[in-house]
Coordinates of C-alpha atoms in Angstrom, one line a residue:
Chain A
M907 CA -6.9 28.5 24.9
N908 CA -3.4 27.3 23.8
D909 CA -1.7 27.8 20.4
T910 CA -1.9 24.7 18.6
S911 CA 0.0 26.1 15.6
T912 CA 3.3 24.6 17.1
L913 CA 2.0 21.3 18.0
K914 CA 3.8 18.5 16.6
P915 CA 1.9 15.8 14.1
G916 CA 0.0 12.9 16.2
H917 CA 0.1 15.5 19.0
I918 CA -3.9 16.9 20.0
Q919 CA -3.9 20.0 22.8
G920 CA -6.8 19.1 25.3
E921 CA -7.7 21.3 28.0
T922 CA -5.9 18.9 30.3
G923 CA -2.7 19.1 28.4
I924 CA -1.1 17.4 25.1
W925 CA -2.0 14.1 23.7
E926 CA -0.1 11.5 22.0
M927 CA -1.5 8.9 19.2
V928 CA -0.1 5.5 19.8
I929 CA -1.0 3.8 16.3
G930 CA -0.6 0.3 15.0
L931 CA -1.2 -1.0 11.5
E932 CA -2.6 -4.5 10.2
I933 CA -2.2 -4.2 6.3
H934 CA -3.7 -6.8 4.0
A935 CA -1.7 -7.2 0.8
Q936 CA -3.4 -9.2 -1.7
I937 CA -0.7 -11.7 -3.5
S938 CA -0.1 -11.1 -7.2
S939 CA -0.5 -14.7 -7.9
K940 CA -2.4 -15.9 -10.5
S941 CA -4.6 -18.6 -8.7
K942 CA -5.9 -18.6 -5.3
L943 CA -4.3 -19.4 -2.2
F944 CA -5.6 -23.0 -2.0
S945 CA -7.7 -23.5 -5.3
G946 CA -6.9 -23.1 -8.3
A947 CA -9.6 -20.6 -9.5
S948 CA -8.6 -17.6 -11.4
A949 CA -7.3 -14.6 -8.4
S950 CA -8.1 -12.0 -11.2
F951 CA -10.1 -8.7 -10.5
G952 CA -13.2 -7.5 -12.5
S953 CA -14.5 -11.0 -13.6
E954 CA -18.2 -11.8 -14.1
A955 CA -19.8 -12.9 -10.6
N956 CA -19.0 -16.2 -9.3
R957 CA -16.8 -16.8 -12.2
N958 CA -13.7 -17.3 -10.1
V959 CA -15.1 -19.9 -7.8
S960 CA -13.8 -23.5 -7.4
L961 CA -16.1 -26.0 -5.5
V962 CA -13.2 -25.6 -2.8
D963 CA -13.7 -21.8 -2.7
A964 CA -17.7 -22.7 -2.4
A965 CA -16.5 -24.6 1.0
M966 CA -18.4 -27.9 -0.8
P967 CA -18.4 -30.7 1.5
G968 CA -14.9 -32.9 0.8
M969 CA -13.3 -30.2 -1.0
L970 CA -9.8 -29.9 0.2
P971 CA -7.5 -26.9 0.0
V972 CA -4.0 -27.3 -1.4
I973 CA -1.7 -24.6 -1.0
N974 CA 0.3 -22.5 -3.9
E975 CA 3.8 -22.4 -3.6
F976 CA 4.1 -19.2 -5.4
C977 CA 1.8 -17.4 -2.4
V978 CA 4.7 -18.9 0.1
E979 CA 7.5 -17.7 -2.0
Q980 CA 6.1 -14.2 -1.8
A981 CA 5.2 -14.3 1.8
V982 CA 9.1 -15.4 2.4
K983 CA 10.1 -12.6 0.0
T984 CA 8.4 -9.8 1.9
G985 CA 9.7 -11.0 5.0
L986 CA 13.0 -11.0 3.9
A987 CA 12.8 -8.0 2.1
L988 CA 11.1 -6.4 5.8
N989 CA 14.4 -7.8 7.7
A990 CA 12.0 -10.2 9.4
K991 CA 12.9 -13.7 10.8
I992 CA 11.1 -16.3 8.6
N993 CA 9.8 -19.2 10.2
N994 CA 10.3 -22.4 8.7
I995 CA 7.8 -24.2 9.7
S996 CA 4.4 -22.4 10.2
V997 CA 0.9 -23.7 10.9
F998 CA -2.5 -22.8 9.5
D999 CA -5.5 -22.1 11.6
R1000 CA -9.2 -21.6 11.4
K1001 CA -10.6 -18.1 12.3
N1002 CA -14.7 -18.9 12.8
Y1003 CA -17.1 -16.5 12.2
F1004 CA -20.5 -16.5 10.3
Y1005 CA -20.6 -14.2 7.3
A1006 CA -22.9 -14.5 4.3
D1007 CA -19.6 -13.7 1.6
L1008 CA -17.6 -16.3 3.9
P1009 CA -19.1 -19.8 2.7
Q1010 CA -16.6 -22.3 4.5
G1011 CA -17.9 -20.3 8.0
Y1012 CA -14.3 -19.7 8.8
Q1013 CA -11.1 -18.1 7.2
I1014 CA -7.9 -20.3 6.6
S1015 CA -5.4 -18.1 8.5
Q1016 CA -2.4 -18.2 10.8
F1017 CA -2.6 -17.4 14.3
T1018 CA -0.4 -18.9 16.7
K1019 CA 2.8 -19.8 14.3
P1020 CA 2.6 -17.1 11.6
I1021 CA 4.9 -17.9 8.4
V1022 CA 7.4 -14.5 9.4
G1023 CA 8.1 -13.1 12.4
E1024 CA 9.5 -10.0 14.1
G1025 CA 11.2 -7.6 11.5
E1026 CA 11.8 -3.4 10.9
I1027 CA 11.6 -1.0 8.1
I1028 CA 13.0 2.6 7.8
V1029 CA 10.4 5.3 6.8
D1030 CA 11.0 8.6 5.3
L1031 CA 9.2 11.2 6.6
D1032 CA 8.2 14.3 4.3
D1033 CA 10.7 16.6 6.7
G1034 CA 13.6 14.2 5.4
E1035 CA 13.7 13.0 8.9
Q1036 CA 13.5 8.6 8.6
T1037 CA 12.4 6.7 11.3
T1038 CA 12.5 3.1 12.4
I1039 CA 8.7 0.9 12.5
G1040 CA 9.0 -2.4 13.8
I1041 CA 7.2 -5.4 12.4
E1042 CA 5.3 -7.5 14.7
R1043 CA 4.8 -10.9 12.0
L1044 CA 3.2 -11.5 8.6
H1045 CA 1.0 -14.4 7.8
L1046 CA -1.1 -15.9 4.8
E1047 CA -4.5 -15.9 4.7
Q1048 CA -7.7 -16.1 2.8
D1049 CA -9.6 -13.0 1.5
A1050 CA -13.5 -13.3 1.9
G1051 CA -16.1 -12.4 -0.9
K1052 CA -18.1 -9.6 -1.8
S1053 CA -21.5 -8.8 -0.4
L1054 CA -23.7 -5.9 -2.3
H1055 CA -26.0 -4.5 0.0
D1056 CA -27.6 -1.8 -2.9
Q1057 CA -28.6 -4.3 -5.6
H1058 CA -32.2 -4.9 -3.6
P1059 CA -34.3 -3.5 -1.0
T1060 CA -34.5 -6.4 1.4
K1061 CA -31.7 -9.1 0.1
S1062 CA -28.2 -9.1 -0.4
Y1063 CA -25.9 -10.3 -3.3
I1064 CA -23.1 -12.4 -3.2
D1065 CA -20.1 -12.8 -5.4
L1066 CA -17.4 -15.2 -4.4
N1067 CA -14.8 -14.4 -7.1
R1068 CA -12.6 -12.9 -4.3
T1069 CA -13.0 -15.8 -1.6
G1070 CA -9.9 -17.7 -1.2
V1071 CA -7.5 -15.3 -2.6
A1072 CA -4.4 -15.1 -1.0
L1073 CA -3.8 -12.3 1.7
M1074 CA -0.6 -11.4 3.6
E1075 CA -1.4 -9.6 6.5
I1076 CA 1.4 -7.3 7.6
V1077 CA 1.1 -6.0 11.4
S1078 CA 2.8 -3.4 12.5
K1079 CA 4.1 -2.9 15.9
P1080 CA 2.6 0.3 17.7
D1081 CA 5.6 2.3 17.1
I1082 CA 3.6 4.9 15.2
R1083 CA 3.0 8.2 16.4
S1084 CA 1.2 10.2 14.0
P1085 CA -1.1 10.1 11.2
Q1086 CA 1.8 11.5 9.0
E1087 CA 4.1 8.3 9.5
A1088 CA 1.6 6.0 9.6
G1089 CA 0.8 7.2 5.7
A1090 CA 4.4 7.2 5.1
Y1091 CA 4.9 3.9 6.5
V1092 CA 1.9 2.4 4.0
K1093 CA 3.9 4.2 1.6
K1094 CA 7.0 2.4 2.2
I1095 CA 5.5 -1.0 2.4
R1096 CA 3.9 -0.8 -0.8
S1097 CA 6.9 0.5 -2.8
I1098 CA 8.7 -2.2 -1.0
L1099 CA 5.9 -4.7 -2.3
R1100 CA 5.9 -3.3 -5.6
Y1101 CA 9.7 -3.7 -6.1
I1102 CA 9.8 -7.2 -5.0
G1103 CA 6.4 -7.9 -7.4
A1104 CA 4.7 -9.7 -4.3
C1105 CA 1.7 -7.4 -4.4
D1106 CA 0.6 -4.6 -6.9
G1107 CA -0.1 -2.3 -4.2
N1108 CA -3.8 -1.2 -6.2
M1109 CA -5.4 0.5 -3.5
E1110 CA -8.3 2.0 -5.7
E1111 CA -9.0 -2.2 -6.9
G1112 CA -8.3 -3.3 -3.0
S1113 CA -5.2 -4.7 -3.5
L1114 CA -3.6 -3.2 -0.3
R1115 CA -6.0 -2.1 2.8
A1116 CA -5.1 -1.2 6.1
D1117 CA -6.8 -1.5 9.5
C1118 CA -5.7 1.0 12.0
N1119 CA -5.3 0.4 15.9
V1120 CA -5.8 4.3 17.5
S1121 CA -5.0 5.2 21.0
V1122 CA -4.2 8.2 23.0
R1123 CA -2.0 8.6 26.1
K1124 CA -0.3 11.3 27.9
S1125 CA 3.3 11.3 27.2
G1126 CA 5.2 8.8 29.2
E1127 CA 2.1 7.3 30.2
E1128 CA 1.0 3.6 29.7
F1129 CA -1.0 2.9 26.2
G1130 CA -4.7 3.7 26.3
T1131 CA -7.6 1.2 25.2
R1132 CA -7.2 1.2 21.1
C1133 CA -10.3 1.2 18.6
E1134 CA -9.6 -0.6 15.1
I1135 CA -10.8 1.3 12.4
K1136 CA -11.1 -1.5 9.4
N1137 CA -10.6 -1.5 6.0
L1138 CA -8.9 1.7 4.7
N1139 CA -8.2 1.8 1.0
S1140 CA -6.3 5.2 0.4
I1141 CA -3.6 7.0 2.1
R1142 CA -5.6 10.0 2.3
F1143 CA -8.2 8.4 4.4
I1144 CA -5.7 6.6 6.6
I1145 CA -4.2 9.8 7.9
Q1146 CA -7.7 11.8 8.0
A1147 CA -9.3 8.7 10.2
I1148 CA -6.6 8.4 12.6
Q1149 CA -6.8 12.0 13.1
S1150 CA -10.2 11.9 13.7
E1151 CA -10.5 8.9 16.0
A1152 CA -7.9 10.0 18.1
E1153 CA -9.5 13.3 18.5
R1154 CA -12.7 11.5 19.4
Q1155 CA -11.0 9.6 21.9
V1156 CA -9.3 12.8 23.4
D1157 CA -12.7 14.6 23.9
I1158 CA -14.5 11.3 25.4
L1159 CA -11.3 10.9 28.1
E1160 CA -11.4 14.4 28.7
E1161 CA -15.2 14.8 29.5
G1162 CA -13.9 11.9 32.3
G1163 CA -15.7 9.0 29.8
T1164 CA -13.7 5.7 28.9
I1165 CA -12.8 4.3 25.7
D1166 CA -14.6 1.2 24.6
Q1167 CA -12.6 -1.2 22.8
E1168 CA -14.1 -1.9 19.4
T1169 CA -13.8 -2.1 15.5
R1170 CA -15.1 1.5 14.1
L1171 CA -15.6 2.0 10.3
F1172 CA -14.2 5.3 8.6
D1173 CA -17.2 7.2 6.8
T1174 CA -15.6 9.3 3.9
S1175 CA -18.3 11.6 3.8
T1176 CA -18.3 12.7 7.0
G1177 CA -14.6 12.8 7.8
E1178 CA -15.4 10.6 10.9
T1179 CA -15.4 6.7 12.4
R1180 CA -18.2 5.2 13.7
S1181 CA -18.9 2.1 15.6
M1182 CA -19.2 -0.9 13.4
R1183 CA -20.6 -3.7 15.3
S1184 CA -21.4 -4.6 19.2
K1185 CA -18.1 -5.4 21.0
E1186 CA -19.7 -8.5 22.1
D1187 CA -18.3 -11.6 20.5
A1188 CA -16.7 -9.8 18.2
H1189 CA -13.0 -11.1 18.6
D1190 CA -14.4 -14.5 19.9
Y1191 CA -12.8 -16.4 17.0
R1192 CA -12.0 -19.8 18.3
Y1193 CA -9.0 -20.2 16.5
F1194 CA -8.0 -24.1 16.0
P1195 CA -5.2 -25.5 13.9
D1196 CA -6.8 -26.2 10.9
P1197 CA -7.1 -30.3 10.2
D1198 CA -7.2 -29.9 6.5
L1199 CA -3.8 -28.8 6.2
L1200 CA -0.4 -29.9 7.9
P1201 CA 1.9 -27.5 8.8
L1202 CA 4.3 -25.6 6.0
E1203 CA 7.2 -26.2 6.5
F1204 CA 10.6 -25.4 3.8
S1205 CA 14.2 -25.5 4.1
E1206 CA 16.3 -22.8 5.0
S1207 CA 18.4 -23.2 1.3
W1208 CA 15.2 -22.5 0.0
V1209 CA 14.8 -19.2 1.8
Q1210 CA 18.6 -18.7 0.8
D1211 CA 17.5 -19.1 -2.8
I1212 CA 14.8 -16.6 -2.3
K1213 CA 17.1 -14.3 -0.8
E1214 CA 19.9 -14.3 -3.5
K1215 CA 17.2 -13.3 -6.3
L1216 CA 16.1 -10.3 -4.3
P1217 CA 16.3 -7.6 -6.4
E1218 CA 17.7 -4.1 -5.0
L1219 CA 15.4 -2.8 -2.8
P1220 CA 14.6 1.1 -2.1
D1221 CA 16.9 2.1 0.8
S1222 CA 20.0 0.6 -1.0
L1223 CA 18.7 2.3 -4.1
K1224 CA 18.5 5.4 -2.8
K1225 CA 22.0 5.6 -1.3
R1226 CA 23.1 4.4 -4.8
L1227 CA 21.6 7.3 -6.9
I1228 CA 22.9 10.0 -4.4
K1229 CA 26.3 8.4 -4.8
D1230 CA 26.4 7.7 -8.3
F1231 CA 24.3 11.0 -9.8
G1232 CA 25.5 13.3 -7.2
I1233 CA 21.4 13.9 -6.5
T1234 CA 19.8 14.9 -3.1
S1235 CA 18.5 13.0 -0.8
Y1236 CA 15.3 14.4 -1.2
D1237 CA 15.1 13.9 -4.8
A1238 CA 16.5 10.4 -4.5
S1239 CA 13.5 9.3 -2.1
I1240 CA 10.7 10.4 -4.7
L1241 CA 12.8 8.5 -7.5
V1242 CA 12.8 5.5 -5.6
E1243 CA 9.3 5.3 -4.3
E1244 CA 8.5 3.5 -7.2
K1245 CA 10.4 1.1 -9.1
D1246 CA 9.0 2.6 -12.3
Y1247 CA 10.6 6.0 -11.7
V1248 CA 14.0 4.5 -11.3
D1249 CA 14.2 2.6 -14.0
F1250 CA 13.3 5.4 -16.1
Y1251 CA 15.6 8.1 -14.4
Q1252 CA 18.6 5.2 -14.7
Q1253 CA 17.8 5.4 -18.5
A1254 CA 17.3 9.5 -19.1
A1255 CA 20.5 9.8 -16.6
N1256 CA 23.2 7.3 -17.5
G1257 CA 25.9 9.4 -19.0
R1258 CA 24.5 12.8 -18.6
D1259 CA 24.0 15.4 -16.0
G1260 CA 21.9 13.4 -13.0
K1261 CA 21.2 16.5 -11.1
L1262 CA 19.6 18.2 -14.4
T1263 CA 17.7 14.8 -15.2
A1264 CA 16.2 14.8 -11.6
N1265 CA 14.6 17.9 -11.7
W1266 CA 13.8 17.8 -15.2
M1267 CA 11.9 14.4 -14.2
I1268 CA 10.6 15.7 -10.9
T1269 CA 9.3 19.1 -11.8
E1270 CA 8.5 19.0 -15.5
L1271 CA 7.6 15.6 -16.5
F1272 CA 5.9 14.7 -13.0
G1273 CA 4.2 18.1 -12.9
A1274 CA 3.0 17.8 -16.7
L1275 CA 1.6 14.4 -16.3
K1276 CA -0.4 15.3 -13.4
K1277 CA -1.8 18.4 -15.1
D1278 CA -2.8 15.9 -18.1
N1279 CA -3.9 13.5 -15.6
L1280 CA -1.9 10.7 -16.8
S1281 CA -0.3 8.0 -14.6
F1282 CA 3.6 7.0 -15.1
S1283 CA 3.2 4.2 -17.3
E1284 CA 1.2 6.4 -19.9
S1285 CA 3.9 9.0 -20.2
P1286 CA 4.4 10.1 -23.6
I1287 CA 7.9 11.0 -23.1
T1288 CA 9.8 8.4 -23.0
S1289 CA 13.1 8.0 -20.8
E1290 CA 15.6 7.8 -23.8
N1291 CA 13.6 11.1 -25.0
L1292 CA 14.0 12.6 -21.7
G1293 CA 17.6 12.1 -22.0
E1294 CA 18.1 13.4 -25.4
L1295 CA 16.5 16.4 -23.8
I1296 CA 19.1 16.8 -21.2
S1297 CA 21.6 16.3 -23.6
L1298 CA 20.8 19.2 -26.0
I1299 CA 20.3 21.6 -23.1
S1300 CA 24.3 20.5 -21.7
N1301 CA 25.8 20.5 -24.9
G1302 CA 24.0 24.1 -25.5
T1303 CA 22.0 23.0 -28.5
I1304 CA 18.9 24.9 -27.1
S1305 CA 18.7 27.0 -23.9
G1306 CA 16.7 25.9 -20.9
K1307 CA 14.4 28.1 -22.0
I1308 CA 13.7 27.1 -25.4
A1309 CA 13.9 23.1 -23.8
K1310 CA 10.2 24.3 -21.8
E1311 CA 8.8 24.8 -25.3
V1312 CA 10.5 21.4 -26.7
F1313 CA 9.2 19.8 -23.7
S1314 CA 5.6 21.0 -23.8
E1315 CA 5.6 19.6 -27.8
M1316 CA 7.3 16.5 -26.6
M1317 CA 4.4 16.0 -24.2
K1318 CA 1.8 16.8 -27.3
S1319 CA 3.2 14.9 -30.1
K1320 CA 5.5 12.1 -28.6
K1321 CA 8.2 13.1 -31.2
S1322 CA 11.9 13.1 -30.1
P1323 CA 13.2 16.5 -29.1
S1324 CA 16.4 16.4 -31.8
E1325 CA 13.4 16.3 -34.3
I1326 CA 11.5 19.0 -32.7
V1327 CA 14.5 21.7 -32.2
K1328 CA 15.1 20.8 -36.1
E1329 CA 11.8 21.0 -37.2
K1330 CA 11.2 24.0 -35.6
G1331 CA 14.6 25.5 -36.3
L1332 CA 15.0 25.8 -32.5
E1333 CA 18.7 25.4 -31.8
Q1334 CA 20.4 27.6 -29.8
V1335 CA 22.4 30.5 -31.7
S1336 CA 25.9 30.7 -30.3
D1337 CA 27.7 32.2 -33.3
D1338 CA 29.2 35.6 -32.7
S1339 CA 28.6 37.0 -36.1
E1340 CA 24.8 35.7 -36.2
I1341 CA 24.8 37.3 -32.7
L1342 CA 26.9 40.4 -33.8
K1343 CA 24.5 41.0 -36.4
L1344 CA 21.2 41.1 -34.2
I1345 CA 23.1 43.8 -31.7
D1346 CA 23.7 45.8 -34.7
Q1347 CA 20.2 45.7 -35.4
V1348 CA 18.7 46.8 -31.7
I1349 CA 21.8 49.4 -31.2
S1350 CA 20.1 50.9 -34.5
D1351 CA 16.7 50.9 -33.8
N1352 CA 17.0 52.2 -29.9
Q1353 CA 19.9 54.8 -30.8
D1354 CA 18.3 56.9 -28.1
K1355 CA 18.6 54.0 -25.2
V1356 CA 22.1 53.7 -26.2
N1357 CA 23.0 57.5 -25.9
E1358 CA 21.1 57.1 -22.3
Y1359 CA 23.3 54.1 -21.5
L1360 CA 26.4 55.4 -22.4
S1361 CA 25.9 58.4 -20.6
G1362 CA 25.6 56.4 -17.3
K1363 CA 22.4 54.9 -17.3
D1364 CA 23.6 51.4 -16.5
K1365 CA 20.8 49.5 -16.2
L1366 CA 19.7 49.6 -19.5
F1367 CA 21.7 47.0 -20.0
G1368 CA 19.4 44.5 -19.5
F1369 CA 17.1 45.8 -21.7
F1370 CA 19.3 45.8 -24.9
V1371 CA 20.0 41.7 -24.0
G1372 CA 16.3 41.5 -23.5
Q1373 CA 15.8 42.8 -27.6
V1374 CA 18.5 40.8 -28.3
M1375 CA 16.9 37.5 -27.3
K1376 CA 13.5 38.8 -28.6
L1377 CA 14.8 39.5 -31.9
S1378 CA 16.5 35.8 -31.6
Q1379 CA 13.0 34.0 -30.8
G1380 CA 14.7 33.0 -27.9
K1381 CA 17.6 31.0 -29.8
A1382 CA 20.4 33.5 -29.2
N1383 CA 23.0 31.8 -26.3
P1384 CA 22.5 34.5 -23.8
G1385 CA 25.8 33.6 -22.7
V1386 CA 27.5 34.8 -25.7
V1387 CA 24.8 37.9 -26.2
N1388 CA 25.8 39.2 -23.1
K1389 CA 29.8 38.8 -23.6
L1390 CA 29.2 40.2 -27.4
L1391 CA 26.6 43.5 -25.9
K1392 CA 29.5 44.4 -23.2
E1393 CA 32.3 44.7 -26.0
K1394 CA 29.9 46.4 -28.4
L1395 CA 28.6 49.1 -25.9
K1396 CA 32.0 49.8 -24.3
Chain B
M139 CA -7.2 -31.9 36.5
P140 CA -10.3 -29.9 36.2
N141 CA -13.1 -31.5 37.9
K142 CA -15.4 -33.1 34.9
D143 CA -18.5 -31.6 36.4
T144 CA -17.4 -28.0 36.0
I145 CA -15.9 -27.7 32.5
V146 CA -18.8 -26.1 31.1
D147 CA -22.0 -24.4 32.7
V148 CA -25.1 -23.4 31.1
P149 CA -23.9 -19.8 30.2
T150 CA -20.9 -21.4 28.7
V151 CA -23.1 -23.4 26.3
N152 CA -25.5 -20.9 25.6
K153 CA -22.8 -18.4 24.2
I154 CA -20.9 -21.0 22.4
A155 CA -24.5 -22.0 20.6
R156 CA -24.6 -18.6 19.9
L157 CA -21.5 -18.1 18.3
S158 CA -22.3 -21.6 16.1
R159 CA -25.6 -20.1 15.4
L160 CA -27.4 -23.2 16.8
G161 CA -30.6 -22.9 18.2
I162 CA -31.1 -25.2 21.7
P163 CA -34.8 -25.6 23.0
E164 CA -34.6 -24.3 26.5
G165 CA -35.7 -27.6 27.9
N166 CA -32.7 -29.5 26.2
K167 CA -29.9 -26.9 28.0
E168 CA -29.2 -28.8 31.5
S169 CA -29.2 -32.5 29.6
L170 CA -26.6 -31.1 27.1
T171 CA -24.4 -29.4 29.5
N172 CA -23.8 -32.9 31.4
D173 CA -23.4 -34.7 28.1
L174 CA -20.6 -32.1 27.1
N175 CA -19.4 -32.4 30.7
N176 CA -19.0 -35.8 30.4
I177 CA -17.3 -36.0 27.1
L178 CA -14.7 -33.2 28.1
G179 CA -14.3 -34.8 31.4
F180 CA -13.4 -38.0 29.7
V181 CA -11.1 -36.3 27.2
A182 CA -9.4 -34.3 30.0
Q183 CA -7.9 -38.0 31.7
L184 CA -5.3 -37.0 28.7
D185 CA -4.0 -33.7 31.2
E186 CA -3.0 -36.7 33.4
V187 CA 0.4 -37.2 30.9
D188 CA 3.2 -34.5 31.2
T189 CA 3.5 -33.4 27.6
S190 CA 5.4 -30.5 28.4
N191 CA 8.6 -31.2 26.4
V192 CA 6.9 -32.8 23.4
E193 CA 6.4 -31.2 20.0
P194 CA 2.9 -31.4 18.9
L195 CA 2.1 -33.8 16.7
A196 CA 0.4 -32.4 13.4
S197 CA 0.5 -36.2 11.5
V198 CA 1.0 -39.6 12.0
T199 CA 1.7 -40.0 8.7
G200 CA 5.1 -38.5 7.8
H201 CA 3.5 -36.4 5.4
K202 CA 4.4 -33.0 4.4
L203 CA 2.3 -30.5 3.1
P204 CA 1.9 -30.8 -0.6
L205 CA 2.0 -27.7 -2.5
R206 CA 0.8 -26.6 -6.0
S207 CA 2.3 -24.9 -9.0
D208 CA 0.4 -21.5 -9.4
D209 CA -1.9 -22.3 -12.3
V210 CA -5.3 -21.2 -13.2
N211 CA -7.0 -25.0 -13.4
D212 CA -10.4 -24.2 -11.9
G213 CA -13.7 -22.1 -11.7
N214 CA -15.7 -21.2 -14.9
I215 CA -18.5 -23.5 -12.9
E216 CA -21.0 -20.4 -11.8
D217 CA -23.7 -22.9 -12.6
L218 CA -22.6 -25.7 -10.4
V219 CA -21.2 -23.4 -7.8
L220 CA -25.0 -21.7 -7.4
K221 CA -26.9 -25.0 -8.1
N222 CA -27.8 -25.4 -4.6
A223 CA -28.5 -21.7 -3.7
P224 CA -32.1 -20.8 -2.5
E225 CA -32.2 -17.8 -4.8
R226 CA -29.8 -16.4 -7.5
S227 CA -29.9 -13.5 -9.6
S228 CA -27.5 -12.7 -12.6
G229 CA -24.7 -14.7 -11.1
F230 CA -25.2 -14.0 -7.6
F231 CA -26.1 -16.0 -4.6
V232 CA -29.0 -13.6 -3.3
V233 CA -29.5 -14.2 0.6
P234 CA -31.5 -12.0 2.9
K235 CA -29.8 -8.5 3.4
V236 CA -27.0 -8.8 6.1
I237 CA -25.4 -5.3 6.9
D238 CA -23.0 -5.0 9.9

């Protein structure tokens, strides 16, 4: 066997050589609209079964779809944020298939003329590298309803609340070469969607899900036959599913078999994919233009208005944070991942030490929130209070060590740092005469060690510093203690 | 122009019927295929016109697709929605078990 430890991500060592993965993603993002794509029923999550259903969604005869302008605007906004071509004329098609949670018997989608065409985004990888992933298209479509199969031994229960909710399907080019890149791509898309407010990106509630197309090939060869893994709802599952699917394909090919193009499901309990439906007729959707809907048209000036209102996006924000606050590219990419992080950081770091603020936010605050199982929005520490803590450190009121104590108190009590410092008497002591008193005490208590030091045992200096700090309960300014001790022990 | 007799054959009709979830008695398939070929052959006369430089026509009325604002003004009619369901339970439609 060859050593696999040096394999690049996305490469698989087989008996016949190294295989490379080729991956393309279809991301389904639920648009953050109040009502559905073609009806005025609520698009909210978690209501009573069939409460948010209109007669249009239930596909009653004679009901006609009317498109939601807000949803169109979000698709255009997303297209612009993906640096993509906006199609001022697009067409809705019917994608025909039968399923109990699809009362129309077809999904209204866009096939040959989507609202957004080709684009590209830059993706940040864990090693600090960047790569560009092409966008093939983005189109608008309806979500299906929900089937519950575990309520009854022989029946399925159908809830149409999600039927007709607006989705954007964002299709990447097959530019992705490793599971890690796929994860980073989804993260970036989610971050962009959240910045512009087009989708809340909540993967647990299913607002963002991905289908992964995976194939393998030897480097430089043509693309192999792909399989599609459906409906992955976490970045961790996306990474696991792609790795396991690619390994499955390599095993088959190396044994001389061929890959069937098919749809597969990821089983989260086994960590493996399995075949979902027979390929017979699976993709025979008989698309045709929906006769209930005219082509969707909008003017170039409407697109320009949306473009002007776009907020600053993660890439440009990252550059600005590096320039304005002097932080590292790595720290900046963590901070721009979420709009909430950047807003918090900019408020906390405003007029203060940017690097110190970034350290405290990323290491201490994120760490403490994770430990307490809190989301960022539940942080007991406000940006104002973190900023104040940074000021107290920077102006020497407290030492870095005391600051950690103040910080954990802030996590518990939500009090401001200055309040805590005052209540507990934690101000750093920098006053020479006070520190000299402590030094005198330490010297008189340790006369034997002083004699040893004076007779050449230099290493004991650290011991004296430690004793003085201890006596001050950590409040003495270590710099001043050092300086004064040196003078005293000459 | 395709020969009107060979636009669809029996296997194609079988496939379309299956995709459309239509049950067609075996004895009717031959005549149905003939009927379909007659209809499709008639429509296929349109292929005689050269439309290579003509944009597809979406509407003869000149209307544009109307848009509505994002307001919740429908729903909350679960009784009406479920009214024709052969079976229902605690607000759900109940159907024979469907699993992929």
